Every structure is written in C-alpha cells, then in structure tokens.
Tab-separated table of C-alpha atoms (C1' of nucleotides) in Angstrom:
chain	number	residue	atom	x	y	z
A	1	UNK	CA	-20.032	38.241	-102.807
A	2	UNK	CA	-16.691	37.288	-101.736
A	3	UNK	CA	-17.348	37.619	-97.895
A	4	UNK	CA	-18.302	34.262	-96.819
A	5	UNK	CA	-18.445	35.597	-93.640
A	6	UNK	CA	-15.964	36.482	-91.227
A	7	UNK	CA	-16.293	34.425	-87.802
A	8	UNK	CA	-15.120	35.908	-84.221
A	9	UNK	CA	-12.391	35.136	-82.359
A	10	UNK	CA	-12.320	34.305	-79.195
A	11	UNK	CA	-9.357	36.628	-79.121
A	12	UNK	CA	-11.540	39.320	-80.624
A	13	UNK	CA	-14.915	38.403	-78.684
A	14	UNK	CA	-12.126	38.841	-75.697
A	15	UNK	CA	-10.860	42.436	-76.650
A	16	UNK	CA	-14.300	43.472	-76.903
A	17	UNK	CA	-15.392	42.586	-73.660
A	18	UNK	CA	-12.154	44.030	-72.672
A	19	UNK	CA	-12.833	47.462	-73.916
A	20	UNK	CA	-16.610	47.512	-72.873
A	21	UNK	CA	-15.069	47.191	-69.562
A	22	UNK	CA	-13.087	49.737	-70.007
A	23	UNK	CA	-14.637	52.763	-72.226
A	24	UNK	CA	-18.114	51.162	-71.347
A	25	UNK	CA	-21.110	50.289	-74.286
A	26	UNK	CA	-22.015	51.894	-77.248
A	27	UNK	CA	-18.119	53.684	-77.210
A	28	UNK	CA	-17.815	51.654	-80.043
A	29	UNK	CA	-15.604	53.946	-81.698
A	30	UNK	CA	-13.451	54.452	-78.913
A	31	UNK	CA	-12.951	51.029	-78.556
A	32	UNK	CA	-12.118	50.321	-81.939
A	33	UNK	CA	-9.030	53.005	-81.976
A	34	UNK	CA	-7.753	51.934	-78.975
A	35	UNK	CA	-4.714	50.819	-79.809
A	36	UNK	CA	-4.160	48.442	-77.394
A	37	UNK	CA	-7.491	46.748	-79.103
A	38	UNK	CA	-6.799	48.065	-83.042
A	39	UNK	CA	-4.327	44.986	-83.449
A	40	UNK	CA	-7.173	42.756	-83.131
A	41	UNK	CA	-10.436	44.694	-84.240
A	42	UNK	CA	-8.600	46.582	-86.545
A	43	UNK	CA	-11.037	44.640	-89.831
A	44	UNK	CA	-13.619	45.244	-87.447
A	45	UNK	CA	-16.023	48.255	-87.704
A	46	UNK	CA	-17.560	50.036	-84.674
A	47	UNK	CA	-20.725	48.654	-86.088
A	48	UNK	CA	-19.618	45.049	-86.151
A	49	UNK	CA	-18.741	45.652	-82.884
A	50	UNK	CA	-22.048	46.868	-81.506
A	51	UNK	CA	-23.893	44.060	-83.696
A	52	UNK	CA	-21.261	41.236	-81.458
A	53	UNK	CA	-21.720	42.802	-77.983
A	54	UNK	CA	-25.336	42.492	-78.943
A	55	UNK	CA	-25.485	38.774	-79.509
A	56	UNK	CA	-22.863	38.580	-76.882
A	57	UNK	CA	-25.064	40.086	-74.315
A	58	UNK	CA	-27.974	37.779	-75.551
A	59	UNK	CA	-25.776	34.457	-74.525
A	60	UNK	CA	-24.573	36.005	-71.167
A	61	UNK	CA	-28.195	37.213	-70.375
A	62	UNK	CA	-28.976	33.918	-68.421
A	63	UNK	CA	-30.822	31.510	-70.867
A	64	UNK	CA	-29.195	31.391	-73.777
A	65	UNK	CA	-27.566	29.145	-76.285
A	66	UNK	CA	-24.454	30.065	-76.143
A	67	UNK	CA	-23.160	30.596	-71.995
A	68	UNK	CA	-19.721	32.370	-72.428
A	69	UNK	CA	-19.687	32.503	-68.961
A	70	UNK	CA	-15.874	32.383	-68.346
A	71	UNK	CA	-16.361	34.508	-65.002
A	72	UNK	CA	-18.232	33.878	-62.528
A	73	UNK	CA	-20.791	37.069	-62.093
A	74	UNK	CA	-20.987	38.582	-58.978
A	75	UNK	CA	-24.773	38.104	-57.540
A	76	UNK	CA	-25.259	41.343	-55.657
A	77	UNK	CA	-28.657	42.874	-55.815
A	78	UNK	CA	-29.199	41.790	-52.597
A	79	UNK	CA	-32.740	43.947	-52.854
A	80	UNK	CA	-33.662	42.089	-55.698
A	81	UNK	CA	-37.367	42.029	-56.113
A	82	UNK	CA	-38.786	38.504	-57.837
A	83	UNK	CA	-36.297	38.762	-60.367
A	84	UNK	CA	-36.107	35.244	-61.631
A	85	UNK	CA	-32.422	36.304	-63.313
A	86	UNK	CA	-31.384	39.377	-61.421
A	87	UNK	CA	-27.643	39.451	-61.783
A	88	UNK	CA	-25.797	40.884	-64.800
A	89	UNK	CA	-28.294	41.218	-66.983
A	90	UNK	CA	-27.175	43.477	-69.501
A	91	UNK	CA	-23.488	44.888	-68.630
A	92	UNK	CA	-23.708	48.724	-70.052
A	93	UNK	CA	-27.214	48.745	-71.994
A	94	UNK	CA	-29.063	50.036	-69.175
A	95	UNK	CA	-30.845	51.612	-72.133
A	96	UNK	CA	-32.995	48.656	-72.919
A	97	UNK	CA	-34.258	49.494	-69.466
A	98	UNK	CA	-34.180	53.142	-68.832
A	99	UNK	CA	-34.206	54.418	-72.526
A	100	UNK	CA	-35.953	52.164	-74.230
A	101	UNK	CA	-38.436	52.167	-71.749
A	102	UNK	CA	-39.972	54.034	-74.096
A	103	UNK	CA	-41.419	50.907	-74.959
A	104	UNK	CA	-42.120	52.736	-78.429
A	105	UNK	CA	-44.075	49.728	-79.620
A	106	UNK	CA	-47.049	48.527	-77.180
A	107	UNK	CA	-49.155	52.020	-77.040
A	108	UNK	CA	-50.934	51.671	-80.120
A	109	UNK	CA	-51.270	48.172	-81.717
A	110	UNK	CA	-53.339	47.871	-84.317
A	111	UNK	CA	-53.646	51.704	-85.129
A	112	UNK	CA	-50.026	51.747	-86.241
A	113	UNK	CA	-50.585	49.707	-88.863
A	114	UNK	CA	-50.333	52.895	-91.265
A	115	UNK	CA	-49.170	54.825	-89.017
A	116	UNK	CA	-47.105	57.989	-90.127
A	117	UNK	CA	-42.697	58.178	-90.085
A	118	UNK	CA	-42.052	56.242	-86.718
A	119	UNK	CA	-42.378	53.073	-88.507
A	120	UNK	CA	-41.100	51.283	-85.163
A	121	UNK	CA	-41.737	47.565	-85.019
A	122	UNK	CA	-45.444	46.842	-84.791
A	123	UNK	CA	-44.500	43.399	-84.577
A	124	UNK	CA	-44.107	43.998	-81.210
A	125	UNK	CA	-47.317	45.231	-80.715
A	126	UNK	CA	-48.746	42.573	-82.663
A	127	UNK	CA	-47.429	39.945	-80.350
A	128	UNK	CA	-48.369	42.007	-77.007
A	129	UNK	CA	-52.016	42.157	-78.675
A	130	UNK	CA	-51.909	38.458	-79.115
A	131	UNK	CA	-50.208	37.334	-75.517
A	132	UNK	CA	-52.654	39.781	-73.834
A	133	UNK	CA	-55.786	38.406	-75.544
A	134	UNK	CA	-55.308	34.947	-75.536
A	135	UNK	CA	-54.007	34.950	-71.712
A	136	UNK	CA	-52.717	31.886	-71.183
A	137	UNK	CA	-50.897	31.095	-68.006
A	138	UNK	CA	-48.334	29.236	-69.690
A	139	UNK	CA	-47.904	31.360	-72.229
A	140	UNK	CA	-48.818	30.989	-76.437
A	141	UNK	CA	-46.237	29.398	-78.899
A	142	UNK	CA	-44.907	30.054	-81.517
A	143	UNK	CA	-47.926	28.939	-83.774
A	144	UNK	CA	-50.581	30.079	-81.881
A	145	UNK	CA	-49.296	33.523	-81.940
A	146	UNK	CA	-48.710	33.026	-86.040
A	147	UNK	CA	-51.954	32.449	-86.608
A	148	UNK	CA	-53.851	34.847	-84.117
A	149	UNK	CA	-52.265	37.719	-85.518
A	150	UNK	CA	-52.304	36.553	-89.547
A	151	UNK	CA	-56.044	36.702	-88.619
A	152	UNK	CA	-55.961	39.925	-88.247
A	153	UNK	CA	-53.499	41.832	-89.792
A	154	UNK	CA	-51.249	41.359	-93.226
A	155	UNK	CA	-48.233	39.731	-92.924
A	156	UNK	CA	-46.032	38.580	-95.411
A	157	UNK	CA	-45.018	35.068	-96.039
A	158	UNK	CA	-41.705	34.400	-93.707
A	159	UNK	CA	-43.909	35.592	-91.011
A	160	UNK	CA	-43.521	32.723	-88.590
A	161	UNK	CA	-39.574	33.463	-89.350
A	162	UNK	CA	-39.958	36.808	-88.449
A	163	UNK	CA	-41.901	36.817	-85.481
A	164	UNK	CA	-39.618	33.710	-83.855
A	165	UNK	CA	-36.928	36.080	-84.445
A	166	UNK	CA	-38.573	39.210	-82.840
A	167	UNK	CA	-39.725	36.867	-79.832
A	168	UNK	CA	-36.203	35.811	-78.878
A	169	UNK	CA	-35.324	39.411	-79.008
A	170	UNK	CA	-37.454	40.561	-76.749
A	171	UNK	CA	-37.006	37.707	-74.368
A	172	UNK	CA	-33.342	38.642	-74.856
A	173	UNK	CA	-34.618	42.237	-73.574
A	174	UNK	CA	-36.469	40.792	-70.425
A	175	UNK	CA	-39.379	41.987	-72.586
A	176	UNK	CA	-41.169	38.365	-72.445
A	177	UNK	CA	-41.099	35.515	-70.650
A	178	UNK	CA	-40.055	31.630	-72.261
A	179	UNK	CA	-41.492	29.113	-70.652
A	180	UNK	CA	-40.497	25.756	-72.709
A	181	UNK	CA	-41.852	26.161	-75.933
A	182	UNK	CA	-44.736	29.320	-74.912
A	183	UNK	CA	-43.620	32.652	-74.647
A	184	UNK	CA	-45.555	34.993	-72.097
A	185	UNK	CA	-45.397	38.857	-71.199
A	186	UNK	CA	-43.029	39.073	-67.878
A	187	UNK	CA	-44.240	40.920	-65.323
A	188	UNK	CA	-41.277	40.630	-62.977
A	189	UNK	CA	-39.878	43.510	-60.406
A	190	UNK	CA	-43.337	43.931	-58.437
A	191	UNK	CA	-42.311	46.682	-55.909
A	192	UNK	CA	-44.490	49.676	-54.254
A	193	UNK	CA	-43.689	52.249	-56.713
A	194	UNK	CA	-46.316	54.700	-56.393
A	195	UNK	CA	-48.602	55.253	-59.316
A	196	UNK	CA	-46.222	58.463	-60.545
A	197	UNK	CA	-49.335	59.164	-62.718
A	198	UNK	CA	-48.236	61.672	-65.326
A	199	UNK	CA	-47.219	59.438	-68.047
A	200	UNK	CA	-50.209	56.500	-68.169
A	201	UNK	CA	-52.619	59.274	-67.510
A	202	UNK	CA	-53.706	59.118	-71.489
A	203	UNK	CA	-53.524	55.434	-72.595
A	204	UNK	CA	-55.738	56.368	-75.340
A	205	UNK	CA	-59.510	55.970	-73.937
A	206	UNK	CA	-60.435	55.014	-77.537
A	207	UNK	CA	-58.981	54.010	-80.764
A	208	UNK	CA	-59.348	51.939	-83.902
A	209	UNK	CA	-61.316	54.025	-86.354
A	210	UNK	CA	-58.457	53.250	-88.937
A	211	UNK	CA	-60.011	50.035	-89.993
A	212	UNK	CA	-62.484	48.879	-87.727
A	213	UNK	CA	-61.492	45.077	-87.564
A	214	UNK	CA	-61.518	45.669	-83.679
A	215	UNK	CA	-63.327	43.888	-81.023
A	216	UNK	CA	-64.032	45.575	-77.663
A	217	UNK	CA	-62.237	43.165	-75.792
A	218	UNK	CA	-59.161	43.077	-78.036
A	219	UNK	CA	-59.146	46.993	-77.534
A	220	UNK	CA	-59.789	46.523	-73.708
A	221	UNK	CA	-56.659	43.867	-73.840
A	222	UNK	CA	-54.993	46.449	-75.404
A	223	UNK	CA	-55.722	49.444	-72.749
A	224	UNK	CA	-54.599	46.726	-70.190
A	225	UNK	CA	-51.276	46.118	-71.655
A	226	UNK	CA	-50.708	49.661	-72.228
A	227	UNK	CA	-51.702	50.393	-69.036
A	228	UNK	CA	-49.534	47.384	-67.507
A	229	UNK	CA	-46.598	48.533	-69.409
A	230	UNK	CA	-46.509	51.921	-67.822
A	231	UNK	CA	-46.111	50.053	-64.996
A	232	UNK	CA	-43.605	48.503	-65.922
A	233	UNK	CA	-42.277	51.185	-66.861
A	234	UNK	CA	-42.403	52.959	-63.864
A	235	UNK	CA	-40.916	49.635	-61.939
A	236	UNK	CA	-38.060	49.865	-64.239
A	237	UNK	CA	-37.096	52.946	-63.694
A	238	UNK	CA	-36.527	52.152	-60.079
A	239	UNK	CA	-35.109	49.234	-60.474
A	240	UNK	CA	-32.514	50.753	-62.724
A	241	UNK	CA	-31.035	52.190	-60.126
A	242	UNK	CA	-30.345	48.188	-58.421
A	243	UNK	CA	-29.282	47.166	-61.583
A	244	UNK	CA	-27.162	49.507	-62.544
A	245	UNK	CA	-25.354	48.523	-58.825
A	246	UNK	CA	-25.271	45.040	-60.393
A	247	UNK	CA	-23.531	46.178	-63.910
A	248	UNK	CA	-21.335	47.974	-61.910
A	249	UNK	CA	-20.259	44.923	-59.653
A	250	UNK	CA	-20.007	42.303	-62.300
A	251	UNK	CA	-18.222	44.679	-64.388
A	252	UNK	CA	-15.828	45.042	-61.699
A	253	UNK	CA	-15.397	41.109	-61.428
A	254	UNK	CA	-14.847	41.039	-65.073
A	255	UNK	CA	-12.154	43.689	-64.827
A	256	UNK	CA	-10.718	41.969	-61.886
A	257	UNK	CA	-10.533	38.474	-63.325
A	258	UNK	CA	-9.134	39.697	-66.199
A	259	UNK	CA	-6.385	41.283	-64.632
A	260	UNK	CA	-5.947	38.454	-62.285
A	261	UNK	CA	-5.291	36.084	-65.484
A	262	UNK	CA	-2.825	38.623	-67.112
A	263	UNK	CA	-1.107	38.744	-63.902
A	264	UNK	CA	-0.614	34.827	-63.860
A	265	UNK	CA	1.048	34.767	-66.912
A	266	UNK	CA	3.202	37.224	-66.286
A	267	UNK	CA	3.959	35.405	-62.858
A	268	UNK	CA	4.687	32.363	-64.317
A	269	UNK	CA	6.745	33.633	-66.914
A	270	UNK	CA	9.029	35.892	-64.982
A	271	UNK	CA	9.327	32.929	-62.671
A	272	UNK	CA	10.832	31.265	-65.436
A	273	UNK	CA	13.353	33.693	-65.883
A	274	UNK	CA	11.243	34.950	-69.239
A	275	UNK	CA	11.413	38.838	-70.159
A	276	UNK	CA	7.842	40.362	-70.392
A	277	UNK	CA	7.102	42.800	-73.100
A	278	UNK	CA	4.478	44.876	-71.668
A	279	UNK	CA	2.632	47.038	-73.712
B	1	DC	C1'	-20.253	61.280	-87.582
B	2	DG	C1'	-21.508	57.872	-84.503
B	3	DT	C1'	-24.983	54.978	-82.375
B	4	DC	C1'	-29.073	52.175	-82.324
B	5	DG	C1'	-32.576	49.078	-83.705
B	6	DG	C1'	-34.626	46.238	-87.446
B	7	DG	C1'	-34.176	43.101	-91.050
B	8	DC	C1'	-31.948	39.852	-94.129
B	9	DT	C1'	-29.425	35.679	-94.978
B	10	DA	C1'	-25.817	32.142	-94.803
B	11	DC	C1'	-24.618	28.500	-91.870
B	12	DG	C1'	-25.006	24.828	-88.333
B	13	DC	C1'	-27.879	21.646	-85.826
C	1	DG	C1'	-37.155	23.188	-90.301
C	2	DC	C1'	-35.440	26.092	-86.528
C	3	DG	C1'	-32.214	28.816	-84.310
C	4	DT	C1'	-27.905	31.295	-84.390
C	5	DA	C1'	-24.566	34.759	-85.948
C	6	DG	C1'	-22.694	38.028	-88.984
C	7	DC	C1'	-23.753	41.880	-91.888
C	8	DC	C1'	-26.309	45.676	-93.964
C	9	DC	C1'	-29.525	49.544	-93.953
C	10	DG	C1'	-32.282	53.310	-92.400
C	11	DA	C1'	-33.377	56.366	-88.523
C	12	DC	C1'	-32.098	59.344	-84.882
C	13	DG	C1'	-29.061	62.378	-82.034
DNA sequence: CGTCGGGCTACGC
DNA sequence: GCGTAGCCCGACG
C-alpha cells in the first residue's frame, strides 16, 4: 500500500554491476553484505537484486530498450559461429545457456496441459507449437500467435498480455528471434557438433492421448522442434565454452573501466592538493 | 536459507 | 494500448 515503488539509482544500478563483477551472479547475498556495497543496497534485498540484474541484463543483451552501455564491451569470440550478437551476452548467467538448457518447456507441448507438479511454463511450449507450425520465414506476430494458440488451448483473458511478456523474455534469453514486429525460433550457432545422441534419442515417438485435439502435423511440428532443440542444445553446450571466454573478457573490461574512472578522480583530486578518503 | 523463474501490476510512452 | 520495471510468490537445491 504505501510503496509506490522504489526506483533505482544509477548509484545503486552501479554497485550492483560492481559487485557482480566482483563476487559474480546469483551471489546475491554476498553482494548485498558487502559492506563496501551495504551503504547503498542496504533497503535492497538479495531478491531485488537478482530481479534488477535481470532486467539489467535484458537492456545490455544487444536489442533492448534501455542500452546502459557505459563501457564499451570487448568483442572477442573471435570463433564466433553466425552469432548475429555474439559479445557479452549475458555477463554471469551462463545458466540460461548451460543450465537451463534444460529447455524444461518445449518437450511436451500440448500434453502438459495437465500435466503433474512441474507446472513449468507451457506458454513456452505453446508459442514453440505455434512458430513451428505456422513456419513463416519472417516470423508470426504478436496476434497471429494469440489467436493460433486460443484455438487450441484455454487461455485466460490477458492472454495477449501474457504471451507479449513471455515473448520478450525469451528473446531476452536468445530463445527467439525479433524480426520487426514477428518473432521467430533462432536457430543461431550452426557448428559440427556431432549428434552426441544420448539425450534426443526419445523425443517421444507418440503423444497426445490426453485430449485428442491433435493433428498429425502439429504433432510432427512438435517432434521437429523437440528434436531441433536438442540440437540446440547440444550447440550450446559447446558454445558455452566461447561464451563463457566472452563473459570473462567483458567482465574484465568492466572491472578495468571501472577502476580506470575511480583512478581519475582520485588523480584529479590529489592533483588538487585534495585528501582522499579511501575506503 | 538462498536462488531462480514466473506472474502481477503500477507507471511511462 | 503496449512495453517497461519493480515487486511478490512458489519451487527447487
């Protein structure tokens, strides 16, 4: 009630970035105590700080609406496969790559839909379902996708809200694609990787007896994307390993220009004869 | 206990 | 009306 809401500083958004670079992500805690950081997150909780860093990382991703880009990111990656955006891409959360390359979601579509206790987001599959059915090379909007999937499945009423929101997401997570106004599933990183079959192995051969709404194409589109996304998978993993290099470089810039700024002011101020308090 | 992901909602354009 | 940003909640380790 009375929390209007509680803006971030840039002094804060600053701090945070700060201790990211130096305890690394999802030390949230760690950051927060740090007393050289307490003074300014101190009304902050480690959750507030994960929920910033997240819409942080979403403006410094590469096309975003807000481009905090104060430093310039190293480009490294020099092996960079057809990586559109390649460079930092998500500082620390490797983990939208490597661990969440569980890609939870995706496997089973429209069999989830009562699904026991995981209770992920079968949004997501929804929308994969939809982009892999109605393949369009320029990808489906937002309204297209609306009202192929409230044809078949229940959604409630802010739908179109919902799934707007859960499409920036996962573009945020190099998930999908925007292209103007159409989102698309991105295939990027195309690279040798050798079939490594023992995950894709059983991509569920057959499915839908829940409610039988199914076509057999729908359910071949959905063997396909399950099938592609294993591959994906796969690719990722690989390419962890080059952006993880990346993180590391860019973090390292960060770091550096950071320092380099602290360092001019205290140049310029002990040039002028000024005493520095350092903590 | 701490982290993570999803969802809601107030606010700004 | 849409998108953004902060905040809360439940799940998982």
């Amino acid at each position: 009630m009375g929390n209007p809401k509680q803006k971030w500083t840039s002094e804060e958004e600053e701090a945070l970035r700060a201790g990211v670079a130096k305890h690394g992500t999802g030390k949230w805690k760690n950051i927060q105590r740090d007393p050289e950081f307490n003074h300014l997150l101190y009304s902050r909780s480690n959750i507030d700080l994960k929920d910033k860093w997240r819409n942080l990382i979403v403006g410094t991703n590469g096309q975003g609406p807000r481009e905090k880009s104060r430093t310039p990111k190293a480009k490294a990656n020099p092996d960079a496969p057809a990586t559109p955006m390649p460079s930092a891409q998500t500082p620390a959360s490797s983990t939208p790559v490597a661990h969440d390359a569980s890609v939870d979601t995706v496997m089973e579509d429209s069999s989830k839909c009562l699904l026991d206790g995981k209770t992920a987001s079968k949004y997501n599959a929804m929308i994969y379902e939809a982009l892999s059915t109605l393949k369009d090379p320029n990808g489906s909007d937002t309204s297209a996708l609306v009202s192929f999937i409230e044809q078949r499945h229940e959604v409630p009423p802010n739908f179109r809200r919902l799934l707007s929101s859960r499409l920036r997401r996962l573009v945020a997570q190099d998930k999908l694609e925007k292209v103007q106004n159409c989102y698309r599933i991105k295939k990027d990183i195309l690279l040798g990787a050798k079939s490594t079959a023992p995950k894709q192995k059983d991509i569920r051969p057959r499915q839908s007896q829940t409610t039988g709404y199914l076509g057999d194409t729908l359910e071949e589109a959905a063997v396909a994307t399950a099938y592609k996304i294993a591959e994906a998978e796969n690719k990722s993993f690989v390419a962890a390993e080059a952006v993880k290099e990346a993180e590391r470089v860019s973090k390292m810039a960060e770091d550096a220009d950071s320092l380099l700024q602290l360092a001019k002011e205290i140049y310029e101020k002990c040039s002028r004869g000024e005493i520095v308090l350092m903590a």
